[in-house]
PDB file of C-alpha atoms in Angstrom:
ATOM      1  CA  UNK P 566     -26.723   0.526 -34.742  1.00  0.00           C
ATOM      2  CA  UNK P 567     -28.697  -1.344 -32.059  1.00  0.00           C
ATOM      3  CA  UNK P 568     -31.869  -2.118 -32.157  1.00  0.00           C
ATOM      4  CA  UNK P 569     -33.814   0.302 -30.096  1.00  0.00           C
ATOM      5  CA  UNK P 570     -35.871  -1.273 -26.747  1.00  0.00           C
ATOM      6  CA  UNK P 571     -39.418  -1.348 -26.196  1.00  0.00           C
ATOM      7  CA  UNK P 572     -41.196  -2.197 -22.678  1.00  0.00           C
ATOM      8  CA  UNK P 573     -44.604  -3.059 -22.895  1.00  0.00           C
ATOM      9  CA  UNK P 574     -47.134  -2.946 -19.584  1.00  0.00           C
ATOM     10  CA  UNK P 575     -49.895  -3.800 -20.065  1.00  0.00           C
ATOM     11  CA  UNK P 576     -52.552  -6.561 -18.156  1.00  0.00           C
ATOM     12  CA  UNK P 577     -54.699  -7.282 -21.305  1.00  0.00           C
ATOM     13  CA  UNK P 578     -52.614 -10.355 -22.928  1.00  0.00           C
ATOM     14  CA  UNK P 579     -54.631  -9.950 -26.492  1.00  0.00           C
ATOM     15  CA  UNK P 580     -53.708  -5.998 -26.632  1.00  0.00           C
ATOM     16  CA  UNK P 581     -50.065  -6.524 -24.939  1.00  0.00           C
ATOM     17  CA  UNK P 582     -49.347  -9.507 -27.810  1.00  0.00           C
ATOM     18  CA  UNK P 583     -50.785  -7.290 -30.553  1.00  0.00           C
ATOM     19  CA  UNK P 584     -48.795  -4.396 -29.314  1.00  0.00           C
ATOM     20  CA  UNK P 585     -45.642  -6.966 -29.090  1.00  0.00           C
ATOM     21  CA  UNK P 586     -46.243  -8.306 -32.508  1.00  0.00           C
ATOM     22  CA  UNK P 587     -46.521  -4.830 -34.209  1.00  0.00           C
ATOM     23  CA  UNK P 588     -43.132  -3.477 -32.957  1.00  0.00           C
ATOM     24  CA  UNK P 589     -40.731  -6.409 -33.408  1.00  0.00           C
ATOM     25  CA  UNK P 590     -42.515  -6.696 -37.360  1.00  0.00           C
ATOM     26  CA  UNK P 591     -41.217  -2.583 -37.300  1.00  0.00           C
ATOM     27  CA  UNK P 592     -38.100  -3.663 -35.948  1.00  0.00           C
ATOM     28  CA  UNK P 593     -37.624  -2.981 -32.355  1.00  0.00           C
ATOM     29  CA  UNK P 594     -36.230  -5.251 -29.612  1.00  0.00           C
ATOM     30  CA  UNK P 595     -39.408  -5.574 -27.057  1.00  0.00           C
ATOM     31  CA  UNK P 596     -40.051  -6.564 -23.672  1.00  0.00           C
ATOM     32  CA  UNK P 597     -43.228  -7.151 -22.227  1.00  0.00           C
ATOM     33  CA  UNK P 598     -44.692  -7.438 -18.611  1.00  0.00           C
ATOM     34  CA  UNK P 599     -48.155  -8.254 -17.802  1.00  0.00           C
ATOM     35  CA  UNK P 600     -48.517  -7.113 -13.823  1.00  0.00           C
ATOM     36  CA  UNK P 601     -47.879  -3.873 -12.754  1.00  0.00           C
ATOM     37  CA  UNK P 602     -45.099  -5.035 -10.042  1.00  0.00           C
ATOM     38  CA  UNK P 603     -42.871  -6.656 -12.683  1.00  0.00           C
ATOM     39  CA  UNK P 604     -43.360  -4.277 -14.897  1.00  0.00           C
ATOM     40  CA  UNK P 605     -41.935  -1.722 -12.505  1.00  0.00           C
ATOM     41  CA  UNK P 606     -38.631  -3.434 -12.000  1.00  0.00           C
ATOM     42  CA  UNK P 607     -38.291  -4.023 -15.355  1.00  0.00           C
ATOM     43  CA  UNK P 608     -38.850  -0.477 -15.941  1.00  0.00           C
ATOM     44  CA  UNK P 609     -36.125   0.674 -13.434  1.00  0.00           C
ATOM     45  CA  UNK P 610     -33.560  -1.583 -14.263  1.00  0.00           C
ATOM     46  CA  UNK P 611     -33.937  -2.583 -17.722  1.00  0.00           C
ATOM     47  CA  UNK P 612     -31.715  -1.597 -20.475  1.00  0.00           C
ATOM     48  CA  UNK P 613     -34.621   0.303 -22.950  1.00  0.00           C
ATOM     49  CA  UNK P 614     -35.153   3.438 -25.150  1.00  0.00           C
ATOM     50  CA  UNK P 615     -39.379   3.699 -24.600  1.00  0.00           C
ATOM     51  CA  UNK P 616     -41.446   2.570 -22.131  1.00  0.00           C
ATOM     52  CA  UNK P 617     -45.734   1.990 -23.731  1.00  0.00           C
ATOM     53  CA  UNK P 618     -47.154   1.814 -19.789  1.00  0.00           C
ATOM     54  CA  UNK P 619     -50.983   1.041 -19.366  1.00  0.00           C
ATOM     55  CA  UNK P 620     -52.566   2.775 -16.496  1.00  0.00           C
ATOM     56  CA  UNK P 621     -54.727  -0.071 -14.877  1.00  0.00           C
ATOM     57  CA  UNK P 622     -53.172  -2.810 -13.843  1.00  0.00           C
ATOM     58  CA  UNK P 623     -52.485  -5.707 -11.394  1.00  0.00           C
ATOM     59  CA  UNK P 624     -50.478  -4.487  -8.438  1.00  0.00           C
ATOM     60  CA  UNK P 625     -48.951  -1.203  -8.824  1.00  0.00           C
ATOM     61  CA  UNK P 626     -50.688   1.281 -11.210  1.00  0.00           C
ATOM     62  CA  UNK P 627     -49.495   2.781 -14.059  1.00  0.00           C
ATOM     63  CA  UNK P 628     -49.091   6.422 -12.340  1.00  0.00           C
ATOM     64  CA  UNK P 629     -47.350   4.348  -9.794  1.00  0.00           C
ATOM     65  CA  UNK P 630     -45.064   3.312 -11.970  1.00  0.00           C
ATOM     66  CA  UNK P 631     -44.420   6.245 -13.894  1.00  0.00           C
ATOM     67  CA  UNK P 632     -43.388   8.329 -10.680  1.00  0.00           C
ATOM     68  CA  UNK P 633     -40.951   5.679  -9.939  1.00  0.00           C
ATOM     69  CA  UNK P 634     -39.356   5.999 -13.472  1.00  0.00           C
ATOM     70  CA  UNK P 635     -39.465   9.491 -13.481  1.00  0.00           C
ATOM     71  CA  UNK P 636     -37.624   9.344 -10.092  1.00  0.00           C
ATOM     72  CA  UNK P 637     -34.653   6.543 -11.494  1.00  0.00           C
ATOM     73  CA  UNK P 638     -34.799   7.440 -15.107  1.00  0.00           C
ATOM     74  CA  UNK P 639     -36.509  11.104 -15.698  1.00  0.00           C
ATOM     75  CA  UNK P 640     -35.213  10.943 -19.467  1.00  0.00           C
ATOM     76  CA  UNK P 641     -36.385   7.799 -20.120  1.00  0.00           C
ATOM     77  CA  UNK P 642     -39.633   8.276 -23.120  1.00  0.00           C
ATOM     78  CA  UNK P 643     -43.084   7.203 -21.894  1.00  0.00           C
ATOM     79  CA  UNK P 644     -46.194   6.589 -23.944  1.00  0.00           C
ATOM     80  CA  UNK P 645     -49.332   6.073 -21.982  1.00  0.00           C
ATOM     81  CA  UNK P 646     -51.777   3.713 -23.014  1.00  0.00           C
ATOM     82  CA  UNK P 647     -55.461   4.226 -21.573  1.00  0.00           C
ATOM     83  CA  UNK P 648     -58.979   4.104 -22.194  1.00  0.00           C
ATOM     84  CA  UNK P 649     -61.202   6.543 -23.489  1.00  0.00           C
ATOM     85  CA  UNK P 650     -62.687   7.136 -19.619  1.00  0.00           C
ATOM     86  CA  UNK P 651     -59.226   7.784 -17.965  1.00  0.00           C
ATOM     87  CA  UNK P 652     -59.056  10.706 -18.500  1.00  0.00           C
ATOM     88  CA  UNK P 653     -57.881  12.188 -15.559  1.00  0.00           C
ATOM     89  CA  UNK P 654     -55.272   9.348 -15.440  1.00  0.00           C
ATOM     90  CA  UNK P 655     -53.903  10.862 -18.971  1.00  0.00           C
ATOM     91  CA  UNK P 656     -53.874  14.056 -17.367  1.00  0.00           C
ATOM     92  CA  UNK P 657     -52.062  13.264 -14.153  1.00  0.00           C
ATOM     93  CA  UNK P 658     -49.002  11.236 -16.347  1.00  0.00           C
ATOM     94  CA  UNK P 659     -48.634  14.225 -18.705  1.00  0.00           C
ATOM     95  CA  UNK P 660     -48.181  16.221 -15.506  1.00  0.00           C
ATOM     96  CA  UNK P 661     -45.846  13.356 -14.448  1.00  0.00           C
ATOM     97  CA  UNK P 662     -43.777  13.575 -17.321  1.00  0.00           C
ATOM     98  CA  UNK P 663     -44.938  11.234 -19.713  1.00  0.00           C
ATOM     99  CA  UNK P 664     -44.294  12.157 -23.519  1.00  0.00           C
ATOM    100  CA  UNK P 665     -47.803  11.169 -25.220  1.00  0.00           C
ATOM    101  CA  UNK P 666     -50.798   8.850 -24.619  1.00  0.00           C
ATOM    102  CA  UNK P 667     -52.730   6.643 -27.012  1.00  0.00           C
ATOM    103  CA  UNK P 668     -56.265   6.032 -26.733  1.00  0.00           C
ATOM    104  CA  UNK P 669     -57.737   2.235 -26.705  1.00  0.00           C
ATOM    105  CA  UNK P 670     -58.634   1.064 -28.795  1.00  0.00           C
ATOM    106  CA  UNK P 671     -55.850   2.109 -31.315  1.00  0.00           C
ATOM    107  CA  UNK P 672     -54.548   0.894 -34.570  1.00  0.00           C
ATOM    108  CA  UNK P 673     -51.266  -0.567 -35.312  1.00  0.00           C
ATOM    109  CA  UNK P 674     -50.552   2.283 -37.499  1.00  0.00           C
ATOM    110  CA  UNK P 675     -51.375   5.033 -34.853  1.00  0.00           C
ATOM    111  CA  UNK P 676     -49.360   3.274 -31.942  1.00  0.00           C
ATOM    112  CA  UNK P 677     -46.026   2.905 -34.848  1.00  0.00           C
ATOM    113  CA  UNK P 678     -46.222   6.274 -35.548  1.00  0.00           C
ATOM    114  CA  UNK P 679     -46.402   7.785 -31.862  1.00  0.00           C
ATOM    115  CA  UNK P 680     -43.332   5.393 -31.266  1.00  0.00           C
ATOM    116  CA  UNK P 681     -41.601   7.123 -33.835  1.00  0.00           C
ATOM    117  CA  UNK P 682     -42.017  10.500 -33.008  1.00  0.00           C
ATOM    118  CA  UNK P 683     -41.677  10.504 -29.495  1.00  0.00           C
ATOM    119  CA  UNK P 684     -38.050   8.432 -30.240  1.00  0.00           C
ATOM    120  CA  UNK P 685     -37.430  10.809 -32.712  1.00  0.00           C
ATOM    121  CA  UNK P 686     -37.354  13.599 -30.379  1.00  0.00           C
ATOM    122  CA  UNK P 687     -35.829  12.439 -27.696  1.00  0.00           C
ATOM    123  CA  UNK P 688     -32.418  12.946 -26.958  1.00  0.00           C
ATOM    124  CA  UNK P 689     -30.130  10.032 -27.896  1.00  0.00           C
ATOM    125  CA  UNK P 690     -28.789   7.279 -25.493  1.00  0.00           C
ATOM    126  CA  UNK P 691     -25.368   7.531 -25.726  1.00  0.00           C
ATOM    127  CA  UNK P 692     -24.878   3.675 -27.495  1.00  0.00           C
ATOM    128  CA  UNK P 693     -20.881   2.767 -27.447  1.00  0.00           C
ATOM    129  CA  UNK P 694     -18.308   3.291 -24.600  1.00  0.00           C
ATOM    130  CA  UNK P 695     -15.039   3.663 -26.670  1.00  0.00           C
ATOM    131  CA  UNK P 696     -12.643   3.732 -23.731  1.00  0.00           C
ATOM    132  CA  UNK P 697     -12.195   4.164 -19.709  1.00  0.00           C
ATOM    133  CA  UNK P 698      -9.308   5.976 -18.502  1.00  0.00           C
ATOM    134  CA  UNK P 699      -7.817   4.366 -15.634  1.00  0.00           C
ATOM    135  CA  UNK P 700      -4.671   5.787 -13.235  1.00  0.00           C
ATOM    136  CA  UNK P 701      -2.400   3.598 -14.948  1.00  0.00           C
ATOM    137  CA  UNK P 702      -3.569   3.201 -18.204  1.00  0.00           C
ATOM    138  CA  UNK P 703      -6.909   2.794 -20.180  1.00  0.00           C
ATOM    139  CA  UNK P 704      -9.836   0.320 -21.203  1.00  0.00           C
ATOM    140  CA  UNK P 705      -9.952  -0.011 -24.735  1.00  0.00           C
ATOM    141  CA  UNK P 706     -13.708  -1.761 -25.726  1.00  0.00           C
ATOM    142  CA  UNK P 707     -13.382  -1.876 -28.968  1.00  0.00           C
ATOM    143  CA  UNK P 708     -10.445  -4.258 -28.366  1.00  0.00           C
ATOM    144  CA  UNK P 709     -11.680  -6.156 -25.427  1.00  0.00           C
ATOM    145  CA  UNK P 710      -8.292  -4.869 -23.642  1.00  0.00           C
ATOM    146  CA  UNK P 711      -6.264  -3.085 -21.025  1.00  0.00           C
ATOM    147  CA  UNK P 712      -3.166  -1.552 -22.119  1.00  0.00           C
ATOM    148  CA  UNK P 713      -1.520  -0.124 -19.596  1.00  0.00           C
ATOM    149  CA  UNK P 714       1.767   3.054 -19.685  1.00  0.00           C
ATOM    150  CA  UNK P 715       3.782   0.097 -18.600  1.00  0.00           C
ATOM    151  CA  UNK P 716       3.409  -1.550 -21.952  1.00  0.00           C
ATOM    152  CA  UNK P 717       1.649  -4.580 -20.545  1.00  0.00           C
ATOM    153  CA  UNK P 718      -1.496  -4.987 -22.664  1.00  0.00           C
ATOM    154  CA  UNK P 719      -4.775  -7.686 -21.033  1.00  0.00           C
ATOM    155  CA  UNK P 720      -7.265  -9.054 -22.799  1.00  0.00           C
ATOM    156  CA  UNK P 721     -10.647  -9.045 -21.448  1.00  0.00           C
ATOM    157  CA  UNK P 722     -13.450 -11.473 -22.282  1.00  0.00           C
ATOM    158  CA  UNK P 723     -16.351 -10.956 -24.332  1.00  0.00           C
ATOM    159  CA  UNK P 724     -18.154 -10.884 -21.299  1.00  0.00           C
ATOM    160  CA  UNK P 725     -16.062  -9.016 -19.120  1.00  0.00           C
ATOM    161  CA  UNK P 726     -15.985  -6.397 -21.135  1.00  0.00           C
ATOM    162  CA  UNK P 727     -19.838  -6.178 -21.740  1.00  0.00           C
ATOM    163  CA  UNK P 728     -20.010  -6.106 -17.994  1.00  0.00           C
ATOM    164  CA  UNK P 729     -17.390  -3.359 -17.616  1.00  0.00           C
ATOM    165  CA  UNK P 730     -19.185  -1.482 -20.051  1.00  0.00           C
ATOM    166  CA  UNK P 731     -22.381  -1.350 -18.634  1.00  0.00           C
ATOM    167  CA  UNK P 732     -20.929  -0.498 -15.175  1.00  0.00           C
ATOM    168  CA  UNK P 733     -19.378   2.630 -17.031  1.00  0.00           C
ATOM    169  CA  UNK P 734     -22.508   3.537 -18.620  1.00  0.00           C
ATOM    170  CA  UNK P 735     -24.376   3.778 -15.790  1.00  0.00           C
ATOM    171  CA  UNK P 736     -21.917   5.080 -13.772  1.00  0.00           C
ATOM    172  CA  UNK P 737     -22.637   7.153 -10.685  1.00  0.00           C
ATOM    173  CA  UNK P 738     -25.251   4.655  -9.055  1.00  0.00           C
ATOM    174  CA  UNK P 739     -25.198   1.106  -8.089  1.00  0.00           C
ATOM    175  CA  UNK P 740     -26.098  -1.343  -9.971  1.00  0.00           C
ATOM    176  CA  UNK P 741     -27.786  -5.022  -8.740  1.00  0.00           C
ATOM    177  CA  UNK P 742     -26.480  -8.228  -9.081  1.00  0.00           C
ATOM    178  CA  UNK P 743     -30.422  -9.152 -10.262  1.00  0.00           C
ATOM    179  CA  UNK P 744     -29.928  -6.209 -13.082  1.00  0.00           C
ATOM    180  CA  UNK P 745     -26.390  -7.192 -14.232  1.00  0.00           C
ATOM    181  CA  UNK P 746     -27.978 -10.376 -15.057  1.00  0.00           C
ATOM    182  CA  UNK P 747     -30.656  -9.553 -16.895  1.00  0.00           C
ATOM    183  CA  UNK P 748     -29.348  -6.458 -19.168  1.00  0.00           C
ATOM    184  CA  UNK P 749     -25.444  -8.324 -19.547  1.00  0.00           C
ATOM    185  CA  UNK P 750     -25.953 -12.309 -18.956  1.00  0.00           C
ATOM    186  CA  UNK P 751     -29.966 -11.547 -21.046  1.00  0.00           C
ATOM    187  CA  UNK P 752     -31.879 -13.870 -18.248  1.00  0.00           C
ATOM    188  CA  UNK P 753     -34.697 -13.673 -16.489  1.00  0.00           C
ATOM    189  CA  UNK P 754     -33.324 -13.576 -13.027  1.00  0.00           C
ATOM    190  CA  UNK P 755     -35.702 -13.721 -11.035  1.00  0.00           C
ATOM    191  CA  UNK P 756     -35.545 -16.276  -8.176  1.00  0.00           C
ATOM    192  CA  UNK P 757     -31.816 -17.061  -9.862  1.00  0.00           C
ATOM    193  CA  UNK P 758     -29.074 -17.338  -6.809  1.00  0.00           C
ATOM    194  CA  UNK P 759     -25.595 -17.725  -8.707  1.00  0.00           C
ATOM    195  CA  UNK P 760     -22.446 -16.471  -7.864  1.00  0.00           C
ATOM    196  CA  UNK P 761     -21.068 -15.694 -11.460  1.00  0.00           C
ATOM    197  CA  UNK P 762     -21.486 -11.752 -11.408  1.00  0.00           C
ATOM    198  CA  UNK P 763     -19.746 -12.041  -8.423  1.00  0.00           C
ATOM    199  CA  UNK P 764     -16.643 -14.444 -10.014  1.00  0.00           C
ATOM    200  CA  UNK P 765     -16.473 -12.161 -13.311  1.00  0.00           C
ATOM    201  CA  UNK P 766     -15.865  -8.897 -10.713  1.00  0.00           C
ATOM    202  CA  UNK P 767     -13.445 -10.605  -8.783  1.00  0.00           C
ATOM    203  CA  UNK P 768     -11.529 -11.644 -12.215  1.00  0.00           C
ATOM    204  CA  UNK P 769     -12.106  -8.135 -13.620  1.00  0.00           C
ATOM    205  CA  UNK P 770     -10.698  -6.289 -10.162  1.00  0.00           C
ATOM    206  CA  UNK P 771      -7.103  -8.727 -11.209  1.00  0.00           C
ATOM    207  CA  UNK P 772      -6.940  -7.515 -14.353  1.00  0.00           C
ATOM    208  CA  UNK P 773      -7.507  -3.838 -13.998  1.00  0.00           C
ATOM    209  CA  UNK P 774      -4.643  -4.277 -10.962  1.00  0.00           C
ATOM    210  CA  UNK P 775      -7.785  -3.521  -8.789  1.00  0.00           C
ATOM    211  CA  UNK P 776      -5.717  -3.638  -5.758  1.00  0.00           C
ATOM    212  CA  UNK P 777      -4.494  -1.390  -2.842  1.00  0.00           C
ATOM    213  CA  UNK P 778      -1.061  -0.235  -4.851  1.00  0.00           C
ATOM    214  CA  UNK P 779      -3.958   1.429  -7.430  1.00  0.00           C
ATOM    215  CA  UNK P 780      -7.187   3.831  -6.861  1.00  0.00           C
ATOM    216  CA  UNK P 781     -10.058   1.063  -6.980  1.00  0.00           C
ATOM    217  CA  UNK P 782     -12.293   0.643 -10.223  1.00  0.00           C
ATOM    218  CA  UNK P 783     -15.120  -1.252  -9.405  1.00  0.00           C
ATOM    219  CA  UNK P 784     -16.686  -1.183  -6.010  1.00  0.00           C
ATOM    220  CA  UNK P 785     -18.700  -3.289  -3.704  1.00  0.00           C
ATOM    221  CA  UNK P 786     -22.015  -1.840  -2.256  1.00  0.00           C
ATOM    222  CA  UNK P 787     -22.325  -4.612   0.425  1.00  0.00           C
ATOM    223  CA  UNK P 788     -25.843  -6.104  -0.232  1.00  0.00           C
ATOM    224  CA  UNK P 789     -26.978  -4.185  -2.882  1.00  0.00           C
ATOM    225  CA  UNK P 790     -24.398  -4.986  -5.765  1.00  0.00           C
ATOM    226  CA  UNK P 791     -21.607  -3.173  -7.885  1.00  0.00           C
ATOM    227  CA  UNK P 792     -21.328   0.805  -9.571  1.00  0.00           C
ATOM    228  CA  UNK P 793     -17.810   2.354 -10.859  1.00  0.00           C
ATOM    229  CA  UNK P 794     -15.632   3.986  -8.719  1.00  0.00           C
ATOM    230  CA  UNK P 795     -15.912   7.850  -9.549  1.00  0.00           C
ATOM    231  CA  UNK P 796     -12.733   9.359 -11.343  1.00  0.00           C
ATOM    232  CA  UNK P 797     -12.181   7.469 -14.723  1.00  0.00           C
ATOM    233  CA  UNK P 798     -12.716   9.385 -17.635  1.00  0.00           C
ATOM    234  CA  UNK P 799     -15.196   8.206 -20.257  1.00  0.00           C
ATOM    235  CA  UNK P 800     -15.319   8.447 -24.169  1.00  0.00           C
ATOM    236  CA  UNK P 801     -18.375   7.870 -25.918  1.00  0.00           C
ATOM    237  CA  UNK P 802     -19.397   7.446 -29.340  1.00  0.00           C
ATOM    238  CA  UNK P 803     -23.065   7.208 -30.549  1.00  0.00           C
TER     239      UNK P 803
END
């Protein structure tokens, strides 16, 4: 099973590292973010399964941010962070959906065993697309190919299907060329101009006969990036 995702925001670099240090020794997969701006797009458009979210910080505020998840990702688990005189900050993200709050300071034990909990009871992320029905045949991840009725079978990449896969699991919105980047190619792309989401889409579109005989797959949101064309049907496993 994958590793489960932690997001860390928080401004304080000696509590964020401690925090950091705590959950990858317990096993998780984190990402941190020290300013309250970056910490928002990461929140938005990174691939995670808990979200620890200070409430003062650089930039936009923790309540900022929370609204904005709650807005994008309203299933997503948040764990507030805050001092012992925010109060009414604590207050005002329970009201805006966050799952529990930890008082600073905190001990590692405290903070490991809110984690668990809250992950505990929330609903699981669905983890492994299985397959993609398509008009003329199906997408088969597990084999990294196409197989099609006409008995013509393609295999896809390593890549390609890693990027096919995420398109499918977020399906229904769509998804930057800054975000495919991050959560498929894992880089910080920030700054990054590079035309190799583009080049993998293109190659995908030819071998899921992406063309104007067949109902499109994958489609361009000019200027904004790629999502999956509505009508395939989608197996998951967990």
């Amino acid at each position: 099973m994958p590793l489960q995702t932690i997001l860390t925001i928080e401004d304080d670099a000696a509590i964020r590292r401690g925090v950091a240090d705590a959950l990858a020794y317990a096993g998780y997969t984190v990402l941190e973010a020290g300013h309250g701006d970056e910490g928002c797009q990461m929140a938005v458009r990174r691939e995670l399964d808990l979200l620890l979210l200070d409430m003062v910080l650089p930039g936009k505020s923790g309540l900022d941010i929370l609204r904005e998840v709650r807005n994008v990702r309203p299933t997503l688990p948040v764990i507030i962070l805050s001092a012992r005189g925010e109060e009414n900050d604590r207050v005002s993200g329970l009201r805006l959906g966050a799952d529990d709050y930890v008082v600073k300071p905190f001990s590692v034990n405290e903070l490991l065993a809110r984690v668990d909990a809250v992950l505990r009871r929330s609903p699981s992320r669905p983890t492994d697309v299985q397959d993609l029905s398509l008009a003329a045949g199906r997408v088969d991840f597990a084999r990294c190919e196409i197989c099609f009725d006409d008995g013509e079978r393609v295999e896809l990449s390593e890549r390609e299907q890693q990027l096919l896969r995420y398109l499918v699991r977020h399906a229904g919105r769509t998804v930057p060329r800054q975000e495919l980047l991050e959560n498929v190619w894992q880089i910080d792309a920030r700054g990054v101009s590079t035309r190799t989401v583009d080049m993998h889409v293109a190659r995908l579109r030819e071998k899921l006969r992406d063309d104007s005989e067949n109902p499109a797959v994958l489609v361009t949101v000019r200027g904004r990036g790629y999502m999956l064309a509505s009508g395939g049907r989608t197996n998951y496993g967990n």
